[in-house]
mmCIF file of C-alpha atoms in Angstrom:
data_model
loop_
_atom_site.group_PDB
_atom_site.id
_atom_site.type_symbol
_atom_site.label_atom_id
_atom_site.label_comp_id
_atom_site.label_asym_id
_atom_site.label_seq_id
_atom_site.Cartn_x
_atom_site.Cartn_y
_atom_site.Cartn_z
ATOM 1 C CA ALA A 1022 -98.083 43.186 -72.688
ATOM 2 C CA GLN A 1023 -94.950 44.099 -74.549
ATOM 3 C CA SER A 1024 -92.583 41.223 -75.174
ATOM 4 C CA VAL A 1025 -89.807 40.003 -77.425
ATOM 5 C CA THR A 1026 -89.341 36.384 -78.411
ATOM 6 C CA GLN A 1027 -86.181 34.893 -79.798
ATOM 7 C CA PRO A 1028 -87.123 31.282 -80.528
ATOM 8 C CA ASP A 1029 -83.597 29.977 -81.006
ATOM 9 C CA ILE A 1030 -81.454 29.761 -77.875
ATOM 10 C CA HIS A 1031 -78.399 28.491 -79.747
ATOM 11 C CA ILE A 1032 -77.484 28.572 -83.426
ATOM 12 C CA THR A 1033 -74.409 27.063 -85.024
ATOM 13 C CA VAL A 1034 -73.218 27.980 -88.486
ATOM 14 C CA SER A 1035 -70.033 27.413 -90.436
ATOM 15 C CA GLU A 1036 -67.703 30.292 -91.096
ATOM 16 C CA GLY A 1037 -68.627 31.869 -94.410
ATOM 17 C CA ALA A 1038 -72.212 30.638 -94.297
ATOM 18 C CA SER A 1039 -75.223 32.925 -94.186
ATOM 19 C CA LEU A 1040 -77.038 33.688 -90.959
ATOM 20 C CA GLU A 1041 -80.555 34.563 -89.933
ATOM 21 C CA LEU A 1042 -81.567 35.123 -86.310
ATOM 22 C CA ARG A 1043 -85.272 35.264 -85.643
ATOM 23 C CA CYS A 1044 -87.101 37.795 -83.531
ATOM 24 C CA ASN A 1045 -90.799 38.359 -82.928
ATOM 25 C CA TYR A 1046 -92.225 41.163 -80.859
ATOM 26 C CA SER A 1047 -95.509 42.056 -79.257
ATOM 27 C CA TYR A 1048 -96.187 45.761 -78.946
ATOM 28 C CA GLY A 1049 -99.350 47.773 -79.374
ATOM 29 C CA ALA A 1050 -97.970 50.846 -81.062
ATOM 30 C CA THR A 1051 -95.332 51.457 -83.701
ATOM 31 C CA PRO A 1052 -92.321 49.596 -82.389
ATOM 32 C CA TYR A 1053 -88.827 50.907 -82.012
ATOM 33 C CA LEU A 1054 -86.673 47.861 -82.625
ATOM 34 C CA PHE A 1055 -83.053 47.129 -81.881
ATOM 35 C CA TRP A 1056 -80.480 44.382 -82.211
ATOM 36 C CA TYR A 1057 -77.611 44.319 -79.744
ATOM 37 C CA VAL A 1058 -74.596 42.014 -79.597
ATOM 38 C CA GLN A 1059 -72.824 40.930 -76.424
ATOM 39 C CA SER A 1060 -69.419 39.300 -76.474
ATOM 40 C CA PRO A 1061 -68.467 37.151 -73.469
ATOM 41 C CA GLY A 1062 -67.909 39.257 -70.369
ATOM 42 C CA GLN A 1063 -68.705 42.449 -72.227
ATOM 43 C CA GLY A 1064 -71.476 44.985 -72.399
ATOM 44 C CA LEU A 1065 -73.954 45.420 -75.207
ATOM 45 C CA GLN A 1066 -73.129 46.988 -78.513
ATOM 46 C CA LEU A 1067 -75.854 48.305 -80.788
ATOM 47 C CA LEU A 1068 -75.840 46.609 -84.186
ATOM 48 C CA LEU A 1069 -78.771 48.410 -85.763
ATOM 49 C CA LYS A 1070 -82.132 49.979 -85.089
ATOM 50 C CA TYR A 1071 -85.467 50.504 -86.785
ATOM 51 C CA PHE A 1072 -87.584 53.531 -85.990
ATOM 52 C CA SER A 1073 -89.457 54.216 -89.238
ATOM 53 C CA GLY A 1074 -89.040 54.385 -93.003
ATOM 54 C CA ASP A 1075 -87.272 51.736 -95.023
ATOM 55 C CA THR A 1076 -88.046 48.364 -93.501
ATOM 56 C CA LEU A 1077 -84.638 46.958 -94.403
ATOM 57 C CA VAL A 1078 -82.039 48.510 -92.153
ATOM 58 C CA GLN A 1079 -78.299 48.234 -92.386
ATOM 59 C CA GLY A 1080 -76.091 48.003 -89.350
ATOM 60 C CA ILE A 1081 -72.489 47.654 -88.386
ATOM 61 C CA LYS A 1082 -70.274 44.639 -89.083
ATOM 62 C CA GLY A 1083 -72.233 43.739 -92.225
ATOM 63 C CA PHE A 1084 -75.512 42.960 -90.455
ATOM 64 C CA GLU A 1085 -78.948 43.903 -91.676
ATOM 65 C CA ALA A 1086 -82.469 43.381 -90.387
ATOM 66 C CA GLU A 1087 -85.887 43.500 -91.960
ATOM 67 C CA PHE A 1088 -88.993 44.779 -90.206
ATOM 68 C CA LYS A 1089 -92.163 42.940 -91.210
ATOM 69 C CA ARG A 1090 -95.182 44.443 -89.547
ATOM 70 C CA SER A 1091 -97.559 41.733 -90.790
ATOM 71 C CA GLN A 1092 -95.443 39.062 -89.099
ATOM 72 C CA SER A 1093 -94.393 41.164 -86.094
ATOM 73 C CA SER A 1094 -90.846 40.156 -86.909
ATOM 74 C CA PHE A 1095 -87.465 41.818 -87.043
ATOM 75 C CA ASN A 1096 -85.019 39.137 -88.171
ATOM 76 C CA LEU A 1097 -81.293 39.758 -88.267
ATOM 77 C CA ARG A 1098 -79.245 38.581 -91.231
ATOM 78 C CA LYS A 1099 -75.681 38.442 -92.419
ATOM 79 C CA PRO A 1100 -74.642 36.976 -95.794
ATOM 80 C CA SER A 1101 -71.328 35.522 -94.613
ATOM 81 C CA VAL A 1102 -70.350 35.091 -90.975
ATOM 82 C CA HIS A 1103 -66.854 35.430 -89.575
ATOM 83 C CA TRP A 1104 -65.432 33.628 -86.549
ATOM 84 C CA SER A 1105 -65.449 36.950 -84.696
ATOM 85 C CA ASP A 1106 -69.260 37.040 -84.946
ATOM 86 C CA ALA A 1107 -69.521 34.365 -82.256
ATOM 87 C CA ALA A 1108 -71.433 36.115 -79.476
ATOM 88 C CA GLU A 1109 -74.884 36.480 -78.000
ATOM 89 C CA TYR A 1110 -77.436 38.510 -79.900
ATOM 90 C CA PHE A 1111 -80.363 40.292 -78.331
ATOM 91 C CA CYS A 1112 -83.418 41.626 -80.070
ATOM 92 C CA ALA A 1113 -85.187 44.402 -78.213
ATOM 93 C CA VAL A 1114 -88.124 46.783 -78.427
ATOM 94 C CA GLY A 1115 -88.214 50.299 -77.030
ATOM 95 C CA ALA A 1116 -91.284 50.719 -74.851
ATOM 96 C CA ASP A 1117 -92.076 53.944 -72.984
ATOM 97 C CA ASP A 1118 -88.909 54.720 -71.074
ATOM 98 C CA LYS A 1119 -87.283 51.304 -71.162
ATOM 99 C CA ILE A 1120 -86.000 48.640 -73.503
ATOM 100 C CA ILE A 1121 -87.494 45.173 -73.401
ATOM 101 C CA PHE A 1122 -85.074 42.458 -74.387
ATOM 102 C CA GLY A 1123 -85.490 38.959 -75.710
ATOM 103 C CA LYS A 1124 -83.643 36.160 -73.972
ATOM 104 C CA GLY A 1125 -80.955 36.124 -76.604
ATOM 105 C CA THR A 1126 -79.563 33.770 -79.212
ATOM 106 C CA ARG A 1127 -76.051 32.464 -78.756
ATOM 107 C CA LEU A 1128 -74.233 32.138 -82.057
ATOM 108 C CA HIS A 1129 -71.525 29.514 -82.469
ATOM 109 C CA ILE A 1130 -69.227 29.490 -85.493
ATOM 110 C CA LEU A 1131 -67.680 26.319 -86.865
ATOM 111 C CA PRO A 1132 -64.280 26.697 -88.560
ATOM 112 C CA ASN B 786 -65.931 61.110 -75.481
ATOM 113 C CA ALA B 787 -65.813 58.283 -72.989
ATOM 114 C CA GLY B 788 -68.626 55.795 -73.015
ATOM 115 C CA VAL B 789 -70.751 54.710 -70.087
ATOM 116 C CA MET B 790 -68.407 53.817 -67.248
ATOM 117 C CA GLN B 791 -69.322 51.262 -64.640
ATOM 118 C CA ASN B 792 -67.313 50.219 -61.636
ATOM 119 C CA PRO B 793 -66.332 47.950 -60.254
ATOM 120 C CA ARG B 794 -66.326 45.432 -63.099
ATOM 121 C CA HIS B 795 -66.454 42.568 -60.648
ATOM 122 C CA LEU B 796 -67.745 42.626 -57.091
ATOM 123 C CA VAL B 797 -67.742 39.800 -54.580
ATOM 124 C CA ARG B 798 -69.860 40.030 -51.465
ATOM 125 C CA ARG B 799 -70.830 37.650 -48.706
ATOM 126 C CA ARG B 800 -74.457 37.134 -47.845
ATOM 127 C CA GLY B 801 -75.776 39.988 -45.735
ATOM 128 C CA GLN B 802 -73.273 42.555 -46.951
ATOM 129 C CA GLU B 803 -74.069 45.628 -49.010
ATOM 130 C CA ALA B 804 -73.206 46.085 -52.669
ATOM 131 C CA ARG B 805 -72.761 49.490 -54.293
ATOM 132 C CA LEU B 806 -72.569 49.690 -58.059
ATOM 133 C CA ARG B 807 -71.589 52.921 -59.768
ATOM 134 C CA CYS B 808 -72.398 54.254 -63.203
ATOM 135 C CA SER B 809 -71.153 57.400 -64.904
ATOM 136 C CA PRO B 810 -73.222 58.183 -68.005
ATOM 137 C CA MET B 811 -71.829 59.435 -71.262
ATOM 138 C CA LYS B 812 -71.034 63.121 -71.306
ATOM 139 C CA GLY B 813 -74.168 65.125 -71.989
ATOM 140 C CA HIS B 814 -76.522 62.296 -71.053
ATOM 141 C CA SER B 815 -78.902 62.975 -68.198
ATOM 142 C CA HIS B 816 -80.993 59.805 -68.434
ATOM 143 C CA VAL B 817 -79.731 56.646 -66.745
ATOM 144 C CA TYR B 818 -81.187 53.146 -66.784
ATOM 145 C CA TRP B 819 -80.245 50.055 -64.797
ATOM 146 C CA TYR B 820 -80.780 46.518 -66.065
ATOM 147 C CA ARG B 821 -80.076 43.129 -64.521
ATOM 148 C CA GLN B 822 -78.984 40.068 -66.433
ATOM 149 C CA LEU B 823 -79.380 36.727 -64.719
ATOM 150 C CA PRO B 824 -77.470 33.712 -66.086
ATOM 151 C CA GLU B 825 -78.885 32.489 -69.408
ATOM 152 C CA GLU B 826 -81.381 35.348 -69.459
ATOM 153 C CA GLY B 827 -81.795 38.586 -71.307
ATOM 154 C CA LEU B 828 -81.560 41.946 -69.632
ATOM 155 C CA LYS B 829 -84.450 43.003 -67.442
ATOM 156 C CA PHE B 830 -85.236 46.640 -66.780
ATOM 157 C CA MET B 831 -84.909 47.767 -63.178
ATOM 158 C CA VAL B 832 -85.051 51.547 -62.895
ATOM 159 C CA TYR B 833 -84.891 54.764 -64.901
ATOM 160 C CA LEU B 834 -83.499 57.936 -63.370
ATOM 161 C CA GLN B 835 -82.865 61.498 -64.333
ATOM 162 C CA LYS B 836 -80.727 63.828 -62.282
ATOM 163 C CA GLU B 837 -82.052 63.735 -58.702
ATOM 164 C CA ASN B 838 -85.265 61.970 -59.752
ATOM 165 C CA ILE B 839 -86.458 58.392 -60.040
ATOM 166 C CA ILE B 840 -88.764 58.305 -63.042
ATOM 167 C CA ASP B 841 -89.674 54.638 -63.276
ATOM 168 C CA GLU B 842 -88.742 51.962 -60.766
ATOM 169 C CA SER B 843 -91.255 49.384 -61.875
ATOM 170 C CA GLY B 844 -88.559 46.734 -62.310
ATOM 171 C CA MET B 845 -86.908 47.172 -58.941
ATOM 172 C CA PRO B 846 -87.417 44.536 -56.258
ATOM 173 C CA LYS B 847 -89.507 46.002 -53.486
ATOM 174 C CA GLU B 848 -86.969 45.398 -50.747
ATOM 175 C CA ARG B 849 -83.215 45.856 -50.347
ATOM 176 C CA PHE B 850 -82.685 47.598 -53.706
ATOM 177 C CA SER B 851 -82.403 51.336 -54.191
ATOM 178 C CA ALA B 852 -80.999 53.682 -56.812
ATOM 179 C CA GLU B 853 -80.027 57.302 -56.984
ATOM 180 C CA PHE B 854 -78.616 59.737 -59.498
ATOM 181 C CA PRO B 855 -77.440 62.801 -57.582
ATOM 182 C CA LYS B 856 -76.884 66.232 -59.010
ATOM 183 C CA GLU B 857 -73.149 65.625 -58.884
ATOM 184 C CA GLY B 858 -71.449 62.299 -59.325
ATOM 185 C CA PRO B 859 -72.382 58.905 -60.685
ATOM 186 C CA SER B 860 -75.600 56.991 -60.398
ATOM 187 C CA ILE B 861 -75.537 54.384 -57.628
ATOM 188 C CA LEU B 862 -77.402 51.097 -57.466
ATOM 189 C CA ARG B 863 -77.389 49.869 -53.898
ATOM 190 C CA ILE B 864 -78.266 46.377 -52.762
ATOM 191 C CA GLN B 865 -78.538 45.855 -49.030
ATOM 192 C CA GLN B 866 -78.165 42.499 -47.289
ATOM 193 C CA VAL B 867 -77.303 40.666 -50.470
ATOM 194 C CA VAL B 868 -78.468 37.098 -51.031
ATOM 195 C CA ARG B 869 -77.198 34.478 -53.452
ATOM 196 C CA GLY B 870 -80.049 35.207 -55.837
ATOM 197 C CA ASP B 871 -78.664 38.704 -56.350
ATOM 198 C CA SER B 872 -75.683 37.252 -58.222
ATOM 199 C CA ALA B 873 -75.995 38.646 -61.714
ATOM 200 C CA ALA B 874 -74.551 41.126 -64.157
ATOM 201 C CA TYR B 875 -75.861 44.639 -63.657
ATOM 202 C CA PHE B 876 -75.752 46.959 -66.628
ATOM 203 C CA CYS B 877 -76.171 50.676 -66.757
ATOM 204 C CA ALA B 878 -77.210 52.574 -69.861
ATOM 205 C CA SER B 879 -77.562 56.247 -70.636
ATOM 206 C CA SER B 880 -79.276 58.329 -73.273
ATOM 207 C CA PRO B 881 -79.374 62.017 -74.165
ATOM 208 C CA LEU B 882 -83.147 62.006 -74.459
ATOM 209 C CA PRO B 883 -85.889 60.089 -72.689
ATOM 210 C CA GLY B 884 -88.098 57.416 -74.141
ATOM 211 C CA GLY B 885 -87.718 53.901 -75.441
ATOM 212 C CA GLU B 886 -87.322 55.201 -78.969
ATOM 213 C CA ASN B 887 -83.974 56.697 -78.144
ATOM 214 C CA ILE B 888 -80.760 54.761 -78.297
ATOM 215 C CA GLN B 889 -79.419 53.682 -74.957
ATOM 216 C CA TYR B 890 -75.678 53.238 -74.665
ATOM 217 C CA PHE B 891 -74.554 50.479 -72.364
ATOM 218 C CA GLY B 892 -71.630 50.138 -70.032
ATOM 219 C CA ALA B 893 -69.590 46.966 -69.681
ATOM 220 C CA GLY B 894 -71.495 45.939 -66.568
ATOM 221 C CA THR B 895 -70.728 44.966 -62.997
ATOM 222 C CA ARG B 896 -70.714 41.260 -62.280
ATOM 223 C CA LEU B 897 -71.844 40.671 -58.727
ATOM 224 C CA SER B 898 -71.072 37.371 -57.063
ATOM 225 C CA VAL B 899 -72.602 36.622 -53.680
ATOM 226 C CA LEU B 900 -70.861 33.921 -51.663
#
């Protein structure tokens, strides 16, 4: 069955520090992978997507993610976080006519 | 070009009442998806509709829930005889093309509270 696992429920980093959010997926075919961000009380905003080609994809707000087929992973990274990055981050895989989401990782930023 | 519009943003209902959630897709998008987000959970797929057709309702509860996307007007998610467990955020998304490989654009959601 298709699934997405985000092993970290909460992550806390200091402002200016680097960030990596983990994501593993289970999908039989070539995956279409997404990272979305949700600020409190808001909808979801697409950060980046991977469909094919270069396995390192760049997104908005300085985020990037790397697709590793051998590890079934699609980790999200940012070299230096800002206080405004505090939010919940969802990894997702496109499957048939729907998107399957992980449970999310809530990012906290220390001043 | 306005994004996906959902209303109301917040909805309070008493147990046993009906809840109607509306979603207007982005202009030019004919594919609409509804997702539910329970507290501390990710979004779970409910239903996928095209104009006047339900394509996939595999995530819809078998009873009390229904969805439509008429030829004219917004898509409606209807919950009859609401119970406390229906309290959640309901998100609508739209896309110009079908399939999970296409980007879905999300609305801001409707937060349903059942008293």
